């Protein structure tokens, strides 16, 4: 028979889960100690029947959702049962069928975010994401630049104009797709977002992806690709193939997206010779989505 948690342990668990919720993380996993690690004491095993494994002498060993990686999520052993503790509540957008309303709830949950240091490094505003909340195709870039920071919308500068041209060349309109970034605040000096910033911000992106439920995704550039896939490989290896992508904890009825990698439009502005290669990547996406090849290739 399941035992109740020790009150002190329970309080510690409540605090930790509250902290995780504050960070936008709502899904937890039970670590499979039997197969991959030290075997639980009998009392801990009993506690695990409550849905969350707790080591007998320390804080509960919550496995935070590995939202960064579709690859990693595939090996997560099991999902903690819902409602096993009243403190493990649903995401605000859980059960909200309308993606417009769900995205609004995620935005509200993000709030005037100060979760990572980018909030105090000169950002003007948070750049959440834009586009069709029911898009079949989603583009994910690295982070906002100066124009995006000023306008509060991703990909609106010169690189954004090129992305618009790429989308148009695919036979789509910008408003047909959904566009977001790994981090939602502008890194100073247009530097790459740092690992801790990506890790802190990406749970919200994962929730956006799980809400939009695109059929296909395109990671724009190495930073986006590496963060989404948790793969540290050069672009030459990342491009030209599909990856299965499904954020952990997303709707079981959604099969997930297929993810392709291509060059970031800002890189293409610096090296236009690579546009042909990027076009090959987009053609792969068009074929998968059943989009008729347009008459003209991307400029
Ligand atoms: S980059 Fe993301 S986590 Fe960091 S402050 Fe901005 S919204 Fe918050």
mmCIF file with all atom_site columns, N, CA and C in Angstrom, residues 40-93:
data_model
loop_
_atom_site.group_PDB
_atom_site.id
_atom_site.type_symbol
_atom_site.label_atom_id
_atom_site.label_alt_id
_atom_site.label_comp_id
_atom_site.label_asym_id
_atom_site.label_entity_id
_atom_site.label_seq_id
_atom_site.pdbx_PDB_ins_code
_atom_site.Cartn_x
_atom_site.Cartn_y
_atom_site.Cartn_z
_atom_site.occupancy
_atom_site.B_iso_or_equiv
_atom_site.pdbx_formal_charge
_atom_site.auth_seq_id
_atom_site.auth_comp_id
_atom_site.auth_asym_id
_atom_site.auth_atom_id
_atom_site.pdbx_PDB_model_num
ATOM 1   N N  . UNK A 1 40 ? 16.466 1.405  -5.128  1.00 0.00 ? 40 UNK A N  1
ATOM 2   C CA . UNK A 1 40 ? 15.832 2.147  -4.049  1.00 0.00 ? 40 UNK A CA 1
ATOM 3   C C  . UNK A 1 40 ? 15.710 1.288  -2.801  1.00 0.00 ? 40 UNK A C  1
ATOM 4   N N  . UNK A 1 41 ? 15.734 1.966  -1.684  1.00 0.00 ? 41 UNK A N  1
ATOM 5   C CA . UNK A 1 41 ? 15.378 1.269  -0.467  1.00 0.00 ? 41 UNK A CA 1
ATOM 6   C C  . UNK A 1 41 ? 13.896 0.920  -0.543  1.00 0.00 ? 41 UNK A C  1
ATOM 7   N N  . UNK A 1 42 ? 13.463 -0.001 0.281   1.00 0.00 ? 42 UNK A N  1
ATOM 8   C CA . UNK A 1 42 ? 12.067 -0.410 0.201   1.00 0.00 ? 42 UNK A CA 1
ATOM 9   C C  . UNK A 1 42 ? 11.135 0.765  0.479   1.00 0.00 ? 42 UNK A C  1
ATOM 10  N N  . UNK A 1 43 ? 11.516 1.620  1.439   1.00 0.00 ? 43 UNK A N  1
ATOM 11  C CA . UNK A 1 43 ? 10.627 2.735  1.754   1.00 0.00 ? 43 UNK A CA 1
ATOM 12  C C  . UNK A 1 43 ? 10.527 3.695  0.576   1.00 0.00 ? 43 UNK A C  1
ATOM 13  N N  . UNK A 1 44 ? 11.661 3.896  -0.094  1.00 0.00 ? 44 UNK A N  1
ATOM 14  C CA . UNK A 1 44 ? 11.624 4.790  -1.254  1.00 0.00 ? 44 UNK A CA 1
ATOM 15  C C  . UNK A 1 44 ? 10.791 4.180  -2.366  1.00 0.00 ? 44 UNK A C  1
ATOM 16  N N  . UNK A 1 45 ? 10.888 2.864  -2.519  1.00 0.00 ? 45 UNK A N  1
ATOM 17  C CA . UNK A 1 45 ? 10.064 2.218  -3.534  1.00 0.00 ? 45 UNK A CA 1
ATOM 18  C C  . UNK A 1 45 ? 8.594  2.447  -3.245  1.00 0.00 ? 45 UNK A C  1
ATOM 19  N N  . UNK A 1 46 ? 8.241  2.358  -1.948  1.00 0.00 ? 46 UNK A N  1
ATOM 20  C CA . UNK A 1 46 ? 6.858  2.606  -1.600  1.00 0.00 ? 46 UNK A CA 1
ATOM 21  C C  . UNK A 1 46 ? 6.453  4.027  -1.953  1.00 0.00 ? 46 UNK A C  1
ATOM 22  N N  . UNK A 1 47 ? 7.380  4.949  -1.673  1.00 0.00 ? 47 UNK A N  1
ATOM 23  C CA . UNK A 1 47 ? 7.058  6.332  -1.987  1.00 0.00 ? 47 UNK A CA 1
ATOM 24  C C  . UNK A 1 47 ? 6.923  6.539  -3.486  1.00 0.00 ? 47 UNK A C  1
ATOM 25  N N  . UNK A 1 48 ? 7.673  5.737  -4.246  1.00 0.00 ? 48 UNK A N  1
ATOM 26  C CA . UNK A 1 48 ? 7.582  5.919  -5.687  1.00 0.00 ? 48 UNK A CA 1
ATOM 27  C C  . UNK A 1 48 ? 6.196  5.560  -6.187  1.00 0.00 ? 48 UNK A C  1
ATOM 28  N N  . UNK A 1 49 ? 5.461  4.762  -5.437  1.00 0.00 ? 49 UNK A N  1
ATOM 29  C CA . UNK A 1 49 ? 4.113  4.454  -5.889  1.00 0.00 ? 49 UNK A CA 1
ATOM 30  C C  . UNK A 1 49 ? 3.228  5.681  -5.837  1.00 0.00 ? 49 UNK A C  1
ATOM 31  N N  . UNK A 1 50 ? 3.674  6.713  -5.107  1.00 0.00 ? 50 UNK A N  1
ATOM 32  C CA . UNK A 1 50 ? 2.913  7.964  -5.131  1.00 0.00 ? 50 UNK A CA 1
ATOM 33  C C  . UNK A 1 50 ? 3.192  8.734  -6.401  1.00 0.00 ? 50 UNK A C  1
ATOM 34  N N  . UNK A 1 51 ? 4.091  8.240  -7.236  1.00 0.00 ? 51 UNK A N  1
ATOM 35  C CA . UNK A 1 51 ? 4.289  8.849  -8.544  1.00 0.00 ? 51 UNK A CA 1
ATOM 36  C C  . UNK A 1 51 ? 5.619  9.539  -8.693  1.00 0.00 ? 51 UNK A C  1
ATOM 37  N N  . UNK A 1 52 ? 6.298  9.875  -7.606  1.00 0.00 ? 52 UNK A N  1
ATOM 38  C CA . UNK A 1 52 ? 7.567  10.579 -7.711  1.00 0.00 ? 52 UNK A CA 1
ATOM 39  C C  . UNK A 1 52 ? 8.562  9.869  -6.813  1.00 0.00 ? 52 UNK A C  1
ATOM 40  N N  . UNK A 1 53 ? 9.678  9.541  -7.388  1.00 0.00 ? 53 UNK A N  1
ATOM 41  C CA . UNK A 1 53 ? 10.687 8.843  -6.632  1.00 0.00 ? 53 UNK A CA 1
ATOM 42  C C  . UNK A 1 53 ? 11.348 9.782  -5.638  1.00 0.00 ? 53 UNK A C  1
ATOM 43  N N  . UNK A 1 54 ? 11.512 9.335  -4.432  1.00 0.00 ? 54 UNK A N  1
ATOM 44  C CA . UNK A 1 54 ? 12.198 10.134 -3.432  1.00 0.00 ? 54 UNK A CA 1
ATOM 45  C C  . UNK A 1 54 ? 13.282 9.300  -2.784  1.00 0.00 ? 54 UNK A C  1
ATOM 46  N N  . UNK A 1 55 ? 14.522 9.797  -2.845  1.00 0.00 ? 55 UNK A N  1
ATOM 47  C CA . UNK A 1 55 ? 15.595 9.111  -2.138  1.00 0.00 ? 55 UNK A CA 1
ATOM 48  C C  . UNK A 1 55 ? 15.312 9.224  -0.646  1.00 0.00 ? 55 UNK A C  1
ATOM 49  N N  . UNK A 1 56 ? 15.654 8.219  0.100   1.00 0.00 ? 56 UNK A N  1
ATOM 50  C CA . UNK A 1 56 ? 15.198 8.146  1.481   1.00 0.00 ? 56 UNK A CA 1
ATOM 51  C C  . UNK A 1 56 ? 15.796 9.213  2.377   1.00 0.00 ? 56 UNK A C  1
ATOM 52  N N  . UNK A 1 57 ? 16.973 9.739  2.040   1.00 0.00 ? 57 UNK A N  1
ATOM 53  C CA . UNK A 1 57 ? 17.622 10.630 2.981   1.00 0.00 ? 57 UNK A CA 1
ATOM 54  C C  . UNK A 1 57 ? 17.868 12.028 2.447   1.00 0.00 ? 57 UNK A C  1
ATOM 55  N N  . UNK A 1 58 ? 17.329 12.364 1.306   1.00 0.00 ? 58 UNK A N  1
ATOM 56  C CA . UNK A 1 58 ? 17.612 13.670 0.748   1.00 0.00 ? 58 UNK A CA 1
ATOM 57  C C  . UNK A 1 58 ? 16.385 14.234 0.057   1.00 0.00 ? 58 UNK A C  1
ATOM 58  N N  . UNK A 1 59 ? 16.599 15.346 -0.676  1.00 0.00 ? 59 UNK A N  1
ATOM 59  C CA . UNK A 1 59 ? 15.500 15.933 -1.423  1.00 0.00 ? 59 UNK A CA 1
ATOM 60  C C  . UNK A 1 59 ? 14.993 14.943 -2.453  1.00 0.00 ? 59 UNK A C  1
ATOM 61  N N  . UNK A 1 60 ? 13.741 15.075 -2.811  1.00 0.00 ? 60 UNK A N  1
ATOM 62  C CA . UNK A 1 60 ? 13.208 14.184 -3.843  1.00 0.00 ? 60 UNK A CA 1
ATOM 63  C C  . UNK A 1 60 ? 14.022 14.283 -5.119  1.00 0.00 ? 60 UNK A C  1
ATOM 64  N N  . UNK A 1 61 ? 14.247 13.140 -5.727  1.00 0.00 ? 61 UNK A N  1
ATOM 65  C CA . UNK A 1 61 ? 15.051 13.116 -6.954  1.00 0.00 ? 61 UNK A CA 1
ATOM 66  C C  . UNK A 1 61 ? 14.153 13.330 -8.146  1.00 0.00 ? 61 UNK A C  1
ATOM 67  N N  . UNK A 1 62 ? 13.671 14.548 -8.271  1.00 0.00 ? 62 UNK A N  1
ATOM 68  C CA . UNK A 1 62 ? 12.829 14.858 -9.420  1.00 0.00 ? 62 UNK A CA 1
ATOM 69  C C  . UNK A 1 62 ? 13.687 14.895 -10.663 1.00 0.00 ? 62 UNK A C  1
ATOM 70  N N  . UNK A 1 63 ? 13.196 14.284 -11.701 1.00 0.00 ? 63 UNK A N  1
ATOM 71  C CA . UNK A 1 63 ? 13.855 14.379 -12.995 1.00 0.00 ? 63 UNK A CA 1
ATOM 72  C C  . UNK A 1 63 ? 13.157 15.477 -13.757 1.00 0.00 ? 63 UNK A C  1
ATOM 73  N N  . UNK A 1 64 ? 13.820 16.609 -13.924 1.00 0.00 ? 64 UNK A N  1
ATOM 74  C CA . UNK A 1 64 ? 13.210 17.681 -14.679 1.00 0.00 ? 64 UNK A CA 1
ATOM 75  C C  . UNK A 1 64 ? 13.065 17.247 -16.120 1.00 0.00 ? 64 UNK A C  1
ATOM 76  N N  . UNK A 1 65 ? 11.992 17.734 -16.688 1.00 0.00 ? 65 UNK A N  1
ATOM 77  C CA . UNK A 1 65 ? 11.715 17.372 -18.070 1.00 0.00 ? 65 UNK A CA 1
ATOM 78  C C  . UNK A 1 65 ? 12.858 17.830 -18.971 1.00 0.00 ? 65 UNK A C  1
ATOM 79  N N  . UNK A 1 66 ? 13.330 16.931 -19.797 1.00 0.00 ? 66 UNK A N  1
ATOM 80  C CA . UNK A 1 66 ? 14.427 17.217 -20.715 1.00 0.00 ? 66 UNK A CA 1
ATOM 81  C C  . UNK A 1 66 ? 13.845 17.797 -21.983 1.00 0.00 ? 66 UNK A C  1
ATOM 82  N N  . UNK A 1 67 ? 13.348 19.024 -21.846 1.00 0.00 ? 67 UNK A N  1
ATOM 83  C CA . UNK A 1 67 ? 12.597 19.582 -22.959 1.00 0.00 ? 67 UNK A CA 1
ATOM 84  C C  . UNK A 1 67 ? 13.489 20.003 -24.106 1.00 0.00 ? 67 UNK A C  1
ATOM 85  N N  . UNK A 1 68 ? 14.755 20.117 -23.867 1.00 0.00 ? 68 UNK A N  1
ATOM 86  C CA . UNK A 1 68 ? 15.638 20.580 -24.921 1.00 0.00 ? 68 UNK A CA 1
ATOM 87  C C  . UNK A 1 68 ? 15.773 19.574 -26.042 1.00 0.00 ? 68 UNK A C  1
ATOM 88  N N  . UNK A 1 69 ? 15.506 18.332 -25.725 1.00 0.00 ? 69 UNK A N  1
ATOM 89  C CA . UNK A 1 69 ? 15.949 17.340 -26.672 1.00 0.00 ? 69 UNK A CA 1
ATOM 90  C C  . UNK A 1 69 ? 14.909 16.297 -26.986 1.00 0.00 ? 69 UNK A C  1
ATOM 91  N N  . UNK A 1 70 ? 14.534 16.244 -28.253 1.00 0.00 ? 70 UNK A N  1
ATOM 92  C CA . UNK A 1 70 ? 13.657 15.167 -28.657 1.00 0.00 ? 70 UNK A CA 1
ATOM 93  C C  . UNK A 1 70 ? 14.369 13.837 -28.474 1.00 0.00 ? 70 UNK A C  1
ATOM 94  N N  . UNK A 1 71 ? 15.668 13.841 -28.749 1.00 0.00 ? 71 UNK A N  1
ATOM 95  C CA . UNK A 1 71 ? 16.463 12.621 -28.635 1.00 0.00 ? 71 UNK A CA 1
ATOM 96  C C  . UNK A 1 71 ? 16.478 12.140 -27.195 1.00 0.00 ? 71 UNK A C  1
ATOM 97  N N  . UNK A 1 72 ? 16.740 13.078 -26.295 1.00 0.00 ? 72 UNK A N  1
ATOM 98  C CA . UNK A 1 72 ? 16.796 12.703 -24.890 1.00 0.00 ? 72 UNK A CA 1
ATOM 99  C C  . UNK A 1 72 ? 15.435 12.252 -24.386 1.00 0.00 ? 72 UNK A C  1
ATOM 100 N N  . UNK A 1 73 ? 14.375 12.945 -24.846 1.00 0.00 ? 73 UNK A N  1
ATOM 101 C CA . UNK A 1 73 ? 13.070 12.623 -24.299 1.00 0.00 ? 73 UNK A CA 1
ATOM 102 C C  . UNK A 1 73 ? 12.680 11.193 -24.656 1.00 0.00 ? 73 UNK A C  1
ATOM 103 N N  . UNK A 1 74 ? 13.245 10.677 -25.731 1.00 0.00 ? 74 UNK A N  1
ATOM 104 C CA . UNK A 1 74 ? 12.895 9.335  -26.139 1.00 0.00 ? 74 UNK A CA 1
ATOM 105 C C  . UNK A 1 74 ? 13.397 8.289  -25.158 1.00 0.00 ? 74 UNK A C  1
ATOM 106 N N  . UNK A 1 75 ? 14.393 8.620  -24.369 1.00 0.00 ? 75 UNK A N  1
ATOM 107 C CA . UNK A 1 75 ? 14.926 7.620  -23.449 1.00 0.00 ? 75 UNK A CA 1
ATOM 108 C C  . UNK A 1 75 ? 14.484 7.864  -22.011 1.00 0.00 ? 75 UNK A C  1
ATOM 109 N N  . UNK A 1 76 ? 13.675 8.900  -21.794 1.00 0.00 ? 76 UNK A N  1
ATOM 110 C CA . UNK A 1 76 ? 13.135 9.103  -20.454 1.00 0.00 ? 76 UNK A CA 1
ATOM 111 C C  . UNK A 1 76 ? 12.235 7.935  -20.114 1.00 0.00 ? 76 UNK A C  1
ATOM 112 N N  . UNK A 1 77 ? 12.462 7.282  -19.006 1.00 0.00 ? 77 UNK A N  1
ATOM 113 C CA . UNK A 1 77 ? 11.790 6.025  -18.773 1.00 0.00 ? 77 UNK A CA 1
ATOM 114 C C  . UNK A 1 77 ? 10.293 6.096  -18.544 1.00 0.00 ? 77 UNK A C  1
ATOM 115 N N  . UNK A 1 78 ? 9.812  7.040  -17.758 1.00 0.00 ? 78 UNK A N  1
ATOM 116 C CA . UNK A 1 78 ? 8.382  7.050  -17.493 1.00 0.00 ? 78 UNK A CA 1
ATOM 117 C C  . UNK A 1 78 ? 7.944  8.408  -17.004 1.00 0.00 ? 78 UNK A C  1
ATOM 118 N N  . UNK A 1 79 ? 6.681  8.702  -17.216 1.00 0.00 ? 79 UNK A N  1
ATOM 119 C CA . UNK A 1 79 ? 6.135  9.987  -16.790 1.00 0.00 ? 79 UNK A CA 1
ATOM 120 C C  . UNK A 1 79 ? 5.453  9.802  -15.448 1.00 0.00 ? 79 UNK A C  1
ATOM 121 N N  . UNK A 1 80 ? 5.737  10.717 -14.552 1.00 0.00 ? 80 UNK A N  1
ATOM 122 C CA . UNK A 1 80 ? 5.080  10.638 -13.260 1.00 0.00 ? 80 UNK A CA 1
ATOM 123 C C  . UNK A 1 80 ? 3.576  10.762 -13.438 1.00 0.00 ? 80 UNK A C  1
ATOM 124 N N  . UNK A 1 81 ? 2.833  9.942  -12.741 1.00 0.00 ? 81 UNK A N  1
ATOM 125 C CA . UNK A 1 81 ? 1.390  10.008 -12.852 1.00 0.00 ? 81 UNK A CA 1
ATOM 126 C C  . UNK A 1 81 ? 0.890  11.388 -12.482 1.00 0.00 ? 81 UNK A C  1
ATOM 127 N N  . UNK A 1 82 ? -0.100 11.845 -13.213 1.00 0.00 ? 82 UNK A N  1
ATOM 128 C CA . UNK A 1 82 ? -0.677 13.146 -12.910 1.00 0.00 ? 82 UNK A CA 1
ATOM 129 C C  . UNK A 1 82 ? -1.514 13.054 -11.646 1.00 0.00 ? 82 UNK A C  1
ATOM 130 N N  . UNK A 1 83 ? -1.653 14.148 -10.993 1.00 0.00 ? 83 UNK A N  1
ATOM 131 C CA . UNK A 1 83 ? -2.511 14.283 -9.836  1.00 0.00 ? 83 UNK A CA 1
ATOM 132 C C  . UNK A 1 83 ? -2.073 13.415 -8.663  1.00 0.00 ? 83 UNK A C  1
ATOM 133 N N  . UNK A 1 84 ? -0.849 12.945 -8.673  1.00 0.00 ? 84 UNK A N  1
ATOM 134 C CA . UNK A 1 84 ? -0.411 12.150 -7.540  1.00 0.00 ? 84 UNK A CA 1
ATOM 135 C C  . UNK A 1 84 ? -0.142 13.038 -6.339  1.00 0.00 ? 84 UNK A C  1
ATOM 136 N N  . UNK A 1 85 ? 0.281  14.232 -6.567  1.00 0.00 ? 85 UNK A N  1
ATOM 137 C CA . UNK A 1 85 ? 0.376  15.231 -5.511  1.00 0.00 ? 85 UNK A CA 1
ATOM 138 C C  . UNK A 1 85 ? -0.347 16.460 -6.020  1.00 0.00 ? 85 UNK A C  1
ATOM 139 N N  . UNK A 1 86 ? -1.095 17.062 -5.177  1.00 0.00 ? 86 UNK A N  1
ATOM 140 C CA . UNK A 1 86 ? -1.869 18.211 -5.644  1.00 0.00 ? 86 UNK A CA 1
ATOM 141 C C  . UNK A 1 86 ? -0.970 19.346 -6.099  1.00 0.00 ? 86 UNK A C  1
ATOM 142 N N  . UNK A 1 87 ? 0.301  19.334 -5.621  1.00 0.00 ? 87 UNK A N  1
ATOM 143 C CA . UNK A 1 87 ? 1.207  20.401 -5.995  1.00 0.00 ? 87 UNK A CA 1
ATOM 144 C C  . UNK A 1 87 ? 1.698  20.267 -7.421  1.00 0.00 ? 87 UNK A C  1
ATOM 145 N N  . UNK A 1 88 ? 1.649  19.043 -7.979  1.00 0.00 ? 88 UNK A N  1
ATOM 146 C CA . UNK A 1 88 ? 2.109  18.857 -9.357  1.00 0.00 ? 88 UNK A CA 1
ATOM 147 C C  . UNK A 1 88 ? 0.931  19.173 -10.271 1.00 0.00 ? 88 UNK A C  1
ATOM 148 N N  . UNK A 1 89 ? 0.720  20.449 -10.481 1.00 0.00 ? 89 UNK A N  1
ATOM 149 C CA . UNK A 1 89 ? -0.466 20.876 -11.208 1.00 0.00 ? 89 UNK A CA 1
ATOM 150 C C  . UNK A 1 89 ? -0.159 20.950 -12.694 1.00 0.00 ? 89 UNK A C  1
ATOM 151 N N  . UNK A 1 90 ? -1.204 21.186 -13.464 1.00 0.00 ? 90 UNK A N  1
ATOM 152 C CA . UNK A 1 90 ? -1.053 21.260 -14.908 1.00 0.00 ? 90 UNK A CA 1
ATOM 153 C C  . UNK A 1 90 ? -0.466 22.597 -15.320 1.00 0.00 ? 90 UNK A C  1
ATOM 154 N N  . UNK A 1 91 ? 0.055  22.605 -16.548 1.00 0.00 ? 91 UNK A N  1
ATOM 155 C CA . UNK A 1 91 ? 0.459  23.876 -17.141 1.00 0.00 ? 91 UNK A CA 1
ATOM 156 C C  . UNK A 1 91 ? -0.792 24.731 -17.299 1.00 0.00 ? 91 UNK A C  1
ATOM 157 N N  . UNK A 1 92 ? -0.627 26.048 -17.314 1.00 0.00 ? 92 UNK A N  1
ATOM 158 C CA . UNK A 1 92 ? -1.809 26.908 -17.480 1.00 0.00 ? 92 UNK A CA 1
ATOM 159 C C  . UNK A 1 92 ? -2.577 26.594 -18.759 1.00 0.00 ? 92 UNK A C  1
ATOM 160 N N  . UNK A 1 93 ? -1.855 26.189 -19.809 1.00 0.00 ? 93 UNK A N  1
ATOM 161 C CA . UNK A 1 93 ? -2.525 25.966 -21.094 1.00 0.00 ? 93 UNK A CA 1
ATOM 162 C C  . UNK A 1 93 ? -3.067 24.544 -21.249 1.00 0.00 ? 93 UNK A C  1
#
